[in-house]
Amino acid sequence: MGRARESPTRESPTRECEFTDRPLILSFASLSSPLRLPLPCCPPAVPLGFNLMDVEDELPTAPPSANGGGEASLVAVSGDQFDLEAYAAQYSGRTRVARLLFIAGKCGSEPMWLDALRLAYDESLKGEDTTLHHDVSARIAGRLGPRYGVDLAWSDAVERRALMRKDKLDSELNGYRTNLIKESIRMGYNDFGDFHYARGQLSEALKSYIRTRDYCTNPKHVVQMCMNVILVSIELGQFMHVSNYVSKAEQTPEDIDPVTVAKLRAAAGIAYLGTNKYKLAARKVGALESSFLVTVPRFHLKILN
């Protein structure tokens, strides 16, 4: 009996992922379980040999590592490999502080760790979030000298200004409510949302932004309201809110400009990542890069500002 003829194997098409100097960084400022993504200076050593779009089911959760801790292994990055100041310069405000604290918590290089905390401390003094400033100072814990302790004089001055600002906003909003001026009421709630966001009071900011919904008089106002809610919801890790308001913004009767479309797709991709729907996240990211040119390292909150 002759040998059975071997059936030819059909190779499935592959798509190589090209890694350039523009790495994909999707990050979150405040998550109870942060996604463990590589730092921007650590691209994978080899290209992927499969097409993410062809994956039929979502990837299962990775099993615990061999060391029993259940943590993914992280590659230590030295300061020589990574220009920390250039990376931080891509962000501003709360987002810059959040990125620097993330790097300080993940890097394996003590000089980089201290530099990240130093930059985060200096940036915290430019804002109005005294709680964030105290958190950064606590993480430094005197390792950078007495200059990088809690600045009590700055904190007291910021708190006094915030109290006066809140009283003024409250008085203005009450006047708008009395006169029943819808546009003024909407702007008053927006101002309150901006105030609470700058102070780090994210839950109060979210409430203020959502309250503008009843006072939106045109599609542009609806999109602005959705973008504000999406921004805060990402920081809070409330990804159902993100998905819902992305859909609401996309369903406005008027055409949305390309920049806003790109922002909404970025937000949807972040929401899918946060809920472990990696195939859908990959599709959103692919649609974003193919339809609109954006700088991917600024994918996080900066693109929503």
Short mmCIF file of C-alpha atoms in Angstrom, two decimals:
data_model
loop_
_atom_site.label_atom_id
_atom_site.label_comp_id
_atom_site.label_asym_id
_atom_site.label_seq_id
_atom_site.Cartn_x
_atom_site.Cartn_y
_atom_site.Cartn_z
CA MET A 1 0.00 0.00 0.00
CA GLY A 2 1.46 3.34 -1.02
CA ARG A 3 2.06 6.19 1.31
CA ALA A 4 -0.91 8.38 1.98
CA ARG A 5 -0.64 11.64 0.20
CA GLU A 6 -0.11 14.51 2.58
CA SER A 7 -2.75 17.17 2.25
CA PRO A 8 -1.26 20.54 1.53
CA THR A 9 -1.52 23.04 4.32
CA ARG A 10 -2.92 26.44 3.62
CA GLU A 11 -1.10 29.28 5.27
CA SER A 12 -3.28 31.98 6.67
CA PRO A 13 -2.38 35.52 5.70
CA THR A 14 -0.36 37.38 8.25
CA ARG A 15 0.14 41.02 8.95
CA GLU A 16 3.28 42.24 10.60
CA CYS A 17 2.94 44.99 13.14
CA GLU A 18 5.56 47.57 12.37
CA PHE A 19 7.11 49.17 15.43
CA THR A 20 8.37 52.65 14.83
CA ASP A 21 9.45 55.52 17.05
CA ARG A 22 5.74 56.23 17.60
CA PRO A 23 4.76 53.50 20.08
CA LEU A 24 1.19 52.76 21.04
CA ILE A 25 0.59 53.85 24.61
CA LEU A 26 -2.94 53.61 25.94
CA SER A 27 -2.90 54.47 29.62
CA PHE A 28 -5.24 55.39 32.43
CA ALA A 29 -4.67 57.96 35.12
CA SER A 30 -6.69 56.24 37.83
CA LEU A 31 -7.65 52.58 37.65
CA SER A 32 -8.17 50.21 40.52
CA SER A 33 -6.44 47.53 38.42
CA PRO A 34 -4.10 49.33 36.01
CA LEU A 35 -3.44 47.79 32.63
CA ARG A 36 0.12 46.51 32.53
CA LEU A 37 1.35 47.97 29.26
CA PRO A 38 5.02 48.36 28.31
CA LEU A 39 6.67 51.71 28.74
CA PRO A 40 7.19 53.57 25.46
CA CYS A 41 10.88 52.70 25.28
CA CYS A 42 10.25 48.96 25.44
CA PRO A 43 8.63 47.76 22.17
CA PRO A 44 8.38 43.98 21.73
CA ALA A 45 11.55 42.43 20.38
CA VAL A 46 9.80 40.66 17.46
CA PRO A 47 6.81 41.56 15.28
CA LEU A 48 3.53 39.80 15.84
CA GLY A 49 2.85 37.03 13.33
CA PHE A 50 -0.93 37.18 13.29
CA ASN A 51 -3.72 39.51 12.39
CA LEU A 52 -5.53 40.90 15.41
CA MET A 53 -8.63 41.49 13.32
CA ASP A 54 -8.99 37.74 12.66
CA VAL A 55 -9.24 36.76 16.31
CA GLU A 56 -12.73 35.34 16.79
CA ASP A 57 -12.93 35.38 20.56
CA GLU A 58 -11.56 37.65 23.23
CA LEU A 59 -8.24 36.65 24.68
CA PRO A 60 -8.48 34.87 28.04
CA THR A 61 -7.01 36.34 31.15
CA ALA A 62 -3.33 35.54 31.46
CA PRO A 63 -2.49 32.94 34.13
CA PRO A 64 -0.48 33.94 37.20
CA SER A 65 3.26 34.10 36.72
CA ALA A 66 5.60 31.42 37.92
CA ASN A 67 6.71 33.47 40.90
CA GLY A 68 3.25 33.05 42.43
CA GLY A 69 2.58 36.76 42.73
CA GLY A 70 0.21 36.92 39.80
CA GLU A 71 1.94 40.05 38.46
CA ALA A 72 3.11 40.37 34.89
CA SER A 73 6.87 40.60 34.52
CA LEU A 74 8.11 44.13 33.87
CA VAL A 75 11.26 45.11 32.04
CA ALA A 76 13.48 47.47 34.00
CA VAL A 77 14.28 50.62 32.06
CA SER A 78 17.37 52.70 32.70
CA GLY A 79 17.50 56.45 32.45
CA ASP A 80 19.91 56.19 29.51
CA GLN A 81 17.22 54.50 27.40
CA PHE A 82 14.41 56.95 28.06
CA ASP A 83 14.20 60.74 27.84
CA LEU A 84 11.82 61.33 30.72
CA GLU A 85 11.48 65.09 30.32
CA ALA A 86 10.73 64.81 26.59
CA TYR A 87 8.07 62.20 27.30
CA ALA A 88 6.46 64.25 30.08
CA ALA A 89 6.45 67.35 27.86
CA GLN A 90 3.79 65.70 25.68
CA TYR A 91 1.30 66.06 28.53
CA SER A 92 0.12 68.84 30.82
CA GLY A 93 -1.64 69.35 34.13
CA ARG A 94 -3.12 66.37 35.94
CA THR A 95 -2.29 64.02 33.08
CA ARG A 96 1.42 64.83 33.24
CA VAL A 97 1.50 64.18 36.99
CA ALA A 98 -0.38 60.91 36.53
CA ARG A 99 2.02 59.69 33.82
CA LEU A 100 5.08 60.59 35.90
CA LEU A 101 3.70 58.79 38.97
CA PHE A 102 2.94 55.75 36.79
CA ILE A 103 6.52 55.68 35.52
CA ALA A 104 7.90 56.13 39.04
CA GLY A 105 5.85 53.15 40.19
CA LYS A 106 6.98 50.87 37.34
CA CYS A 107 10.56 51.72 36.45
CA GLY A 108 13.46 49.74 37.88
CA SER A 109 15.96 52.58 37.80
CA GLU A 110 16.37 54.65 40.95
CA PRO A 111 17.66 57.79 39.15
CA MET A 112 14.67 57.72 36.79
CA TRP A 113 12.33 57.05 39.70
CA LEU A 114 13.59 60.11 41.57
CA ASP A 115 13.51 62.27 38.41
CA ALA A 116 9.91 61.26 37.75
CA LEU A 117 8.90 62.18 41.31
CA ARG A 118 10.77 65.48 41.09
CA LEU A 119 9.01 66.44 37.86
CA ALA A 120 5.66 65.33 39.29
CA TYR A 121 6.21 67.48 42.38
CA ASP A 122 7.04 70.58 40.33
CA GLU A 123 4.00 70.03 38.10
CA SER A 124 1.67 69.55 41.07
CA LEU A 125 2.51 73.07 42.27
CA LYS A 126 1.18 74.50 39.00
CA GLY A 127 -2.33 73.18 39.56
CA GLU A 128 -5.06 73.50 42.17
CA ASP A 129 -5.25 69.93 43.45
CA THR A 130 -3.79 70.04 46.95
CA THR A 131 -4.59 66.36 47.54
CA LEU A 132 -2.47 65.39 44.53
CA HIS A 133 0.38 67.56 45.81
CA HIS A 134 0.25 65.84 49.21
CA ASP A 135 0.24 62.43 47.49
CA VAL A 136 3.34 63.26 45.45
CA SER A 137 5.13 64.58 48.54
CA ALA A 138 4.26 61.41 50.45
CA ARG A 139 5.74 59.27 47.68
CA ILE A 140 8.96 61.28 47.73
CA ALA A 141 9.17 60.76 51.51
CA GLY A 142 12.14 63.09 51.95
CA ARG A 143 14.37 61.30 49.42
CA LEU A 144 14.89 64.51 47.42
CA GLY A 145 15.63 66.74 50.37
CA PRO A 146 13.56 69.24 52.39
CA ARG A 147 12.65 71.33 49.35
CA TYR A 148 10.35 68.55 48.11
CA GLY A 149 8.14 68.29 51.18
CA VAL A 150 4.54 69.43 51.50
CA ASP A 151 4.31 73.15 50.74
CA LEU A 152 1.85 74.23 53.42
CA ALA A 153 1.88 77.89 52.41
CA TRP A 154 0.97 76.98 48.83
CA SER A 155 -1.74 74.58 49.99
CA ASP A 156 -3.35 77.17 52.28
CA ALA A 157 -3.32 79.82 49.52
CA VAL A 158 -4.88 77.42 47.00
CA GLU A 159 -7.60 76.40 49.45
CA ARG A 160 -8.50 80.03 50.18
CA ARG A 161 -8.71 80.87 46.48
CA ALA A 162 -10.79 77.75 45.82
CA LEU A 163 -13.28 78.68 48.54
CA MET A 164 -13.75 82.16 47.12
CA ARG A 165 -14.05 80.80 43.58
CA LYS A 166 -16.68 78.26 44.64
CA ASP A 167 -18.76 80.92 46.40
CA LYS A 168 -18.65 83.10 43.29
CA LEU A 169 -19.68 80.24 40.98
CA ASP A 170 -22.50 79.24 43.30
CA SER A 171 -23.82 82.80 43.46
CA GLU A 172 -23.71 83.16 39.66
CA LEU A 173 -25.45 79.82 39.09
CA ASN A 174 -28.25 80.69 41.53
CA GLY A 175 -28.80 83.92 39.61
CA TYR A 176 -29.01 82.06 36.31
CA ARG A 177 -31.52 79.62 37.77
CA THR A 178 -33.68 82.47 39.05
CA ASN A 179 -33.74 84.12 35.62
CA LEU A 180 -34.27 80.76 33.83
CA ILE A 181 -31.57 81.46 31.23
CA LYS A 182 -30.82 77.98 29.83
CA GLU A 183 -27.54 78.86 28.12
CA SER A 184 -26.23 80.63 31.23
CA ILE A 185 -27.24 77.69 33.44
CA ARG A 186 -25.41 75.30 31.10
CA MET A 187 -22.26 77.41 31.20
CA GLY A 188 -22.56 77.73 34.99
CA TYR A 189 -22.60 73.95 35.42
CA ASN A 190 -19.68 73.67 32.99
CA ASP A 191 -17.72 76.16 35.07
CA PHE A 192 -18.48 74.12 38.19
CA GLY A 193 -17.33 70.96 36.41
CA ASP A 194 -14.05 72.61 35.36
CA PHE A 195 -13.55 73.87 38.91
CA HIS A 196 -14.06 70.45 40.50
CA TYR A 197 -11.91 68.73 37.87
CA ALA A 198 -8.98 71.07 38.48
CA ARG A 199 -9.36 70.39 42.21
CA GLY A 200 -9.25 66.62 41.67
CA GLN A 201 -12.86 66.20 42.82
CA LEU A 202 -13.76 63.94 39.93
CA SER A 203 -17.12 62.67 41.17
CA GLU A 204 -18.38 66.23 41.70
CA ALA A 205 -17.03 67.24 38.29
CA LEU A 206 -18.89 64.35 36.66
CA LYS A 207 -22.16 65.37 38.32
CA SER A 208 -21.78 68.97 37.15
CA TYR A 209 -21.02 67.98 33.56
CA ILE A 210 -23.97 65.59 33.42
CA ARG A 211 -26.32 68.30 34.72
CA THR A 212 -25.59 70.38 31.62
CA ARG A 213 -27.45 67.74 29.58
CA ASP A 214 -30.88 69.27 30.28
CA TYR A 215 -29.72 72.71 29.12
CA CYS A 216 -28.10 71.82 25.79
CA THR A 217 -29.88 73.69 23.01
CA ASN A 218 -27.97 72.46 19.93
CA PRO A 219 -25.90 69.43 18.83
CA LYS A 220 -22.62 71.25 19.49
CA HIS A 221 -23.56 71.59 23.15
CA VAL A 222 -24.46 67.89 23.30
CA VAL A 223 -21.06 66.87 21.91
CA GLN A 224 -19.25 69.17 24.36
CA MET A 225 -21.20 67.68 27.26
CA CYS A 226 -20.37 64.16 26.09
CA MET A 227 -16.66 64.95 25.77
CA ASN A 228 -16.54 66.38 29.29
CA VAL A 229 -18.30 63.34 30.76
CA ILE A 230 -16.00 60.98 28.81
CA LEU A 231 -12.89 62.76 30.08
CA VAL A 232 -13.83 62.44 33.75
CA SER A 233 -15.28 58.93 33.38
CA ILE A 234 -11.98 57.63 31.99
CA GLU A 235 -10.12 58.92 35.04
CA LEU A 236 -12.73 57.39 37.33
CA GLY A 237 -12.55 54.07 35.49
CA GLN A 238 -16.29 54.14 34.73
CA PHE A 239 -16.06 52.67 31.26
CA MET A 240 -19.78 52.04 30.81
CA HIS A 241 -20.22 55.80 31.05
CA VAL A 242 -17.50 56.25 28.44
CA SER A 243 -19.15 53.86 25.96
CA ASN A 244 -22.62 55.33 26.53
CA TYR A 245 -21.55 58.91 25.96
CA VAL A 246 -19.40 58.03 22.96
CA SER A 247 -22.52 56.53 21.38
CA LYS A 248 -24.58 59.57 22.37
CA ALA A 249 -22.08 61.95 20.77
CA GLU A 250 -21.89 59.86 17.58
CA GLN A 251 -25.70 59.95 17.28
CA THR A 252 -25.97 63.74 17.16
CA PRO A 253 -27.95 64.88 14.12
CA GLU A 254 -25.18 67.06 12.70
CA ASP A 255 -21.83 65.94 11.28
CA ILE A 256 -18.95 65.91 13.78
CA ASP A 257 -15.61 67.36 12.76
CA PRO A 258 -12.77 64.85 12.10
CA VAL A 259 -10.83 65.82 15.22
CA THR A 260 -13.80 65.06 17.48
CA VAL A 261 -14.43 61.80 15.60
CA ALA A 262 -10.84 60.76 16.33
CA LYS A 263 -11.23 61.67 19.99
CA LEU A 264 -14.40 59.61 20.28
CA ARG A 265 -12.74 56.59 18.68
CA ALA A 266 -9.79 56.95 21.05
CA ALA A 267 -12.15 57.07 24.02
CA ALA A 268 -14.04 54.01 22.77
CA GLY A 269 -10.76 52.12 22.40
CA ILE A 270 -9.77 53.00 25.96
CA ALA A 271 -13.17 51.85 27.23
CA TYR A 272 -12.81 48.50 25.43
CA LEU A 273 -9.33 48.06 26.90
CA GLY A 274 -10.65 48.83 30.36
CA THR A 275 -13.28 46.09 30.02
CA ASN A 276 -10.83 43.55 28.51
CA LYS A 277 -12.46 43.61 25.07
CA TYR A 278 -9.16 43.60 23.24
CA LYS A 279 -10.44 42.70 19.76
CA LEU A 280 -12.87 45.61 19.75
CA ALA A 281 -10.15 47.90 21.13
CA ALA A 282 -7.81 46.85 18.32
CA ARG A 283 -10.47 47.60 15.74
CA LYS A 284 -11.08 51.07 17.17
CA VAL A 285 -7.35 51.81 17.23
CA GLY A 286 -6.96 50.55 13.66
CA ALA A 287 -9.85 52.71 12.49
CA LEU A 288 -8.40 55.70 14.30
CA GLU A 289 -4.94 55.45 12.75
CA SER A 290 -6.23 54.66 9.27
CA SER A 291 -8.76 57.50 9.14
CA PHE A 292 -7.04 60.29 11.02
CA LEU A 293 -3.39 61.13 11.72
CA VAL A 294 -2.83 61.54 15.45
CA THR A 295 0.18 61.28 17.70
CA VAL A 296 -0.49 58.00 19.46
CA PRO A 297 1.52 58.62 22.67
CA ARG A 298 -0.96 61.44 23.36
CA PHE A 299 -3.82 58.99 23.14
CA HIS A 300 -4.84 59.34 26.75
CA LEU A 301 -6.60 62.33 28.28
CA LYS A 302 -4.64 64.90 26.28
CA ILE A 303 -6.57 63.95 23.15
CA LEU A 304 -9.80 64.68 24.98
CA ASN A 305 -8.77 68.16 26.11
#
